Amino acid sequence: MSQLEALIFDVDGTLSDTESDGHRVAFNKAFAAAGLDWDWSVELYGELLAITGGKERIRHFLNLHHPEMLQEPGIDERIVDLHKSKTRFYVELLESGAIPLRVGVERLLRQSRDAGLKLAIATTTTPENVTALLKANLGEESISWFEVIAAGDIVPAKKPAPDIYVYALEQMGLGPDRCLALEDSHNGVLSATAADLPVLITVNGYTQDDDFSGAITVLDQFGESDNPAKVLAGKEIEGEYVTPDVLKALHQSAQA
Ligand code: XBP
Ligand code: MG
């Protein structure tokens, strides 16, 4: 039986609830700055989340709501420019301290390092968004806690394709049987399981009704001693919140 050696974390929705008050707000600021009257409501954004990747999401929105614009010359460059502007607004939001980590994330990262587990990130979002989130919440040195930060356009096919997880595994030189993916969404489970990784889920408002087939366990959050994690589906956990020992036990059970 393989030992657990590394944890591969998703970012958006898993480390932090970034979507509604972060990415969505930044998209709307970029639209307004470009003189566009598009306004992505909390509800509409929930539907657009079906497509991962900001540039891909803008294109998906146009396809649904302004298909004629996709025929305009220069539309590809326009999407790229809009997305760069969105990233600037998003990083500003992070730097202002507006986007905290989810309950239990900092503790779990610190305990996992102390327990000798390697840490990695596999996300669809833009690399500077990840480093800004880590810096704002855990300090600059936390970037070096991660063996690899696999993000954004580094692979051509975003989640639900397995590519970003496969890339992270290759960079670490580890097989999927020695790792555990931590995700929050249907697209995340599809991506991780297609890379043969066992997956643990913590849900959020946007993903609580997603299909998590294939995940070992679905929890509401990682939790803390004064704010316990609830198991919503799958294997039970030992204790009140997620620790490195809980993750090791779940990893073992996935191989049984
Ligand atoms: C995250 C995403 C990203 C972010 C926006 O998905 O779908 O598109 O919403 O990021 P996951 P960018 O958590 O599955 O990685 O605008 O930087 O692409
Ligand atoms: Mg996610």
XYZ file of N, CA, C and O and ligand atoms in Angstrom, residues 9-14 16 18-19 23-24 26-27 45 48-58 83 86-87 90 122-130 150 152-153 158-160 164-165 183-189 191 204, ligand 1:
238
model
N -3.637 20.985 -3.567
C -4.812 21.813 -3.279
C -5.295 22.568 -4.511
O -4.494 23.195 -5.223
N -6.602 22.543 -4.725
C -7.267 23.515 -5.587
C -7.256 24.849 -4.834
O -7.049 24.874 -3.609
N -7.479 25.952 -5.518
C -7.447 27.262 -4.865
C -8.861 27.848 -4.704
O -9.370 27.987 -3.594
N -9.478 28.175 -5.851
C -10.768 28.871 -5.803
C -11.850 27.963 -5.250
O -12.128 26.896 -5.801
N -12.441 28.366 -4.136
C -13.487 27.579 -3.514
C -12.964 26.607 -2.476
O -13.727 26.146 -1.633
N -11.670 26.267 -2.534
C -11.102 25.285 -1.597
C -10.250 25.993 -0.541
O -10.520 25.882 0.656
N -10.014 29.250 -0.422
C -10.707 30.499 -0.103
C -11.984 30.603 -0.931
O -12.024 30.103 -2.056
N -13.342 32.536 -3.099
C -12.912 33.666 -3.935
C -13.937 34.096 -4.968
O -13.837 35.200 -5.498
N -14.876 33.217 -5.305
C -15.624 33.467 -6.538
C -16.589 34.652 -6.453
O -16.461 35.591 -7.239
N -13.497 37.056 -7.666
C -13.446 37.006 -9.141
C -14.630 37.736 -9.778
O -14.459 38.525 -10.702
N -15.835 37.481 -9.288
C -17.041 38.082 -9.894
C -16.960 39.605 -9.846
O -17.200 40.288 -10.849
N -14.292 41.434 -9.588
C -13.199 41.898 -10.456
C -13.614 41.868 -11.929
O -13.272 42.787 -12.688
N -14.349 40.844 -12.341
C -14.860 40.826 -13.725
C -15.723 42.060 -13.959
O -15.565 42.767 -14.969
N -23.378 34.434 -12.259
C -21.991 33.964 -12.113
C -21.962 32.481 -11.743
O -21.106 31.733 -12.226
N -22.207 30.663 -14.873
C -20.998 30.799 -15.708
C -19.831 29.982 -15.160
O -18.902 29.652 -15.895
N -19.892 29.647 -13.857
C -18.812 28.856 -13.244
C -18.678 27.461 -13.856
O -17.661 26.793 -13.648
N -19.702 27.041 -14.618
C -19.605 25.736 -15.290
C -18.367 25.678 -16.175
O -17.813 24.606 -16.421
N -17.939 26.840 -16.661
C -16.728 26.906 -17.498
C -15.596 27.476 -16.658
O -15.696 28.590 -16.139
N -14.518 26.729 -16.511
C -13.374 27.202 -15.724
C -12.474 28.069 -16.605
O -12.453 27.924 -17.823
N -11.729 28.954 -15.946
C -10.820 29.856 -16.661
C -11.550 31.158 -16.991
O -12.640 31.143 -17.548
N -10.924 32.276 -16.613
C -11.576 33.574 -16.793
C -11.797 33.945 -18.251
O -12.880 34.433 -18.621
N -10.793 33.748 -19.094
C -10.948 34.090 -20.517
C -12.009 33.187 -21.151
O -12.859 33.633 -21.907
N -11.959 31.914 -20.790
C -12.931 30.940 -21.297
C -14.336 31.302 -20.819
O -15.319 31.129 -21.534
N -14.437 31.831 -19.576
C -15.746 32.197 -19.013
C -16.322 33.414 -19.735
O -17.522 33.470 -19.995
N -15.475 34.382 -20.066
C -15.954 35.562 -20.812
C -16.476 35.111 -22.185
O -17.547 35.526 -22.636
N -9.426 40.372 -19.608
C -9.022 39.443 -18.555
C -7.807 39.956 -17.785
O -7.723 39.792 -16.561
N -9.146 42.425 -15.452
C -9.822 41.690 -14.358
C -8.800 41.186 -13.347
O -9.024 41.276 -12.125
N -7.668 40.660 -13.829
C -6.643 40.147 -12.906
C -6.092 41.275 -12.038
O -5.883 41.104 -10.829
N -8.587 42.007 -9.411
C -8.676 40.892 -8.453
C -7.505 40.934 -7.465
O -7.695 40.791 -6.246
N -2.870 22.928 -7.697
C -3.302 22.695 -9.083
C -4.587 23.474 -9.298
O -5.634 23.111 -8.757
N -4.497 24.563 -10.046
C -5.654 25.457 -10.196
C -5.780 25.971 -11.617
O -4.796 26.050 -12.354
N -6.984 26.357 -11.922
C -7.295 26.944 -13.222
C -6.965 28.433 -13.253
O -6.818 29.016 -14.316
N -6.893 29.038 -12.084
C -6.750 30.499 -12.062
C -5.333 30.942 -12.446
O -4.397 30.151 -12.499
N -5.201 32.226 -12.698
C -3.955 32.853 -13.135
C -2.899 32.809 -12.016
O -3.245 33.047 -10.854
N -1.624 32.492 -12.345
C -0.609 32.333 -11.291
C -0.516 33.512 -10.321
O -0.415 33.303 -9.101
N -0.565 34.765 -10.821
C -0.403 35.888 -9.873
C -1.551 35.977 -8.864
O -1.384 36.532 -7.779
N -2.724 35.397 -9.222
C -3.834 35.376 -8.266
C -3.510 34.460 -7.079
O -3.898 34.739 -5.942
N -2.808 33.367 -7.359
C -2.471 32.403 -6.298
C -1.443 33.022 -5.361
O -1.616 33.002 -4.132
N 0.965 24.884 -9.849
C 0.534 24.651 -11.233
C -0.739 25.453 -11.450
O -1.737 25.224 -10.763
N -3.307 28.145 -14.192
C -3.695 28.877 -15.394
C -3.314 28.223 -16.705
O -3.523 27.023 -16.907
N -2.722 29.043 -17.602
C -2.474 28.608 -18.983
C -1.229 27.739 -19.124
O -0.788 27.467 -20.239
N -7.911 23.261 -19.436
C -8.186 23.504 -18.013
C -9.132 22.441 -17.457
O -9.675 21.623 -18.201
N -9.335 22.449 -16.133
C -10.280 21.518 -15.515
C -11.626 21.645 -16.241
O -11.976 22.765 -16.607
N -12.368 20.587 -16.534
C -12.272 19.245 -15.952
C -11.212 18.322 -16.584
O -11.143 17.159 -16.195
N -3.780 19.716 -15.518
C -3.103 20.522 -14.492
C -2.620 19.619 -13.339
O -1.553 19.843 -12.768
N -3.397 18.577 -13.012
C -2.961 17.627 -11.977
C -1.808 16.765 -12.482
O -0.856 16.490 -11.732
N -10.421 19.459 -3.236
C -11.207 20.181 -4.250
C -12.524 20.668 -3.666
O -12.909 20.273 -2.562
N -13.249 21.460 -4.476
C -14.558 21.955 -4.023
C -15.659 21.790 -5.050
O -16.804 22.152 -4.753
N -15.345 21.295 -6.257
C -16.356 21.369 -7.325
C -16.414 20.094 -8.164
O -15.486 19.275 -8.138
N -17.495 19.982 -8.926
C -17.664 18.865 -9.857
C -16.517 18.838 -10.871
O -15.908 17.778 -11.112
N -16.209 20.003 -11.453
C -15.108 20.036 -12.419
C -13.788 19.621 -11.773
O -12.946 18.988 -12.406
N -13.612 19.982 -10.500
C -12.398 19.604 -9.776
C -12.299 18.099 -9.576
O -11.226 17.508 -9.751
N -13.420 17.457 -9.198
C -13.407 15.993 -9.015
C -13.114 15.305 -10.344
O -12.322 14.362 -10.396
N -11.450 16.445 -12.875
C -10.050 16.670 -13.242
C -9.110 15.759 -12.435
O -8.253 15.077 -12.998
N -18.817 24.600 -1.045
C -19.136 25.992 -0.716
C -20.497 26.324 -1.322
O -21.124 25.462 -1.956
C -11.263 28.362 -10.822
C -11.777 29.040 -11.973
C -11.149 30.274 -12.393
C -11.471 31.494 -11.578
C -11.026 32.712 -12.322
O -11.590 26.963 -10.939
O -12.685 28.578 -12.624
O -11.601 30.549 -13.685
O -12.871 31.587 -11.383
O -9.671 32.705 -12.559
P -10.838 25.870 -10.057
P -8.996 33.437 -13.826
O -11.104 26.223 -8.637
O -11.534 24.580 -10.425
O -9.389 25.877 -10.431
O -9.860 34.603 -14.207
O -7.626 33.855 -13.335
O -8.918 32.424 -14.931
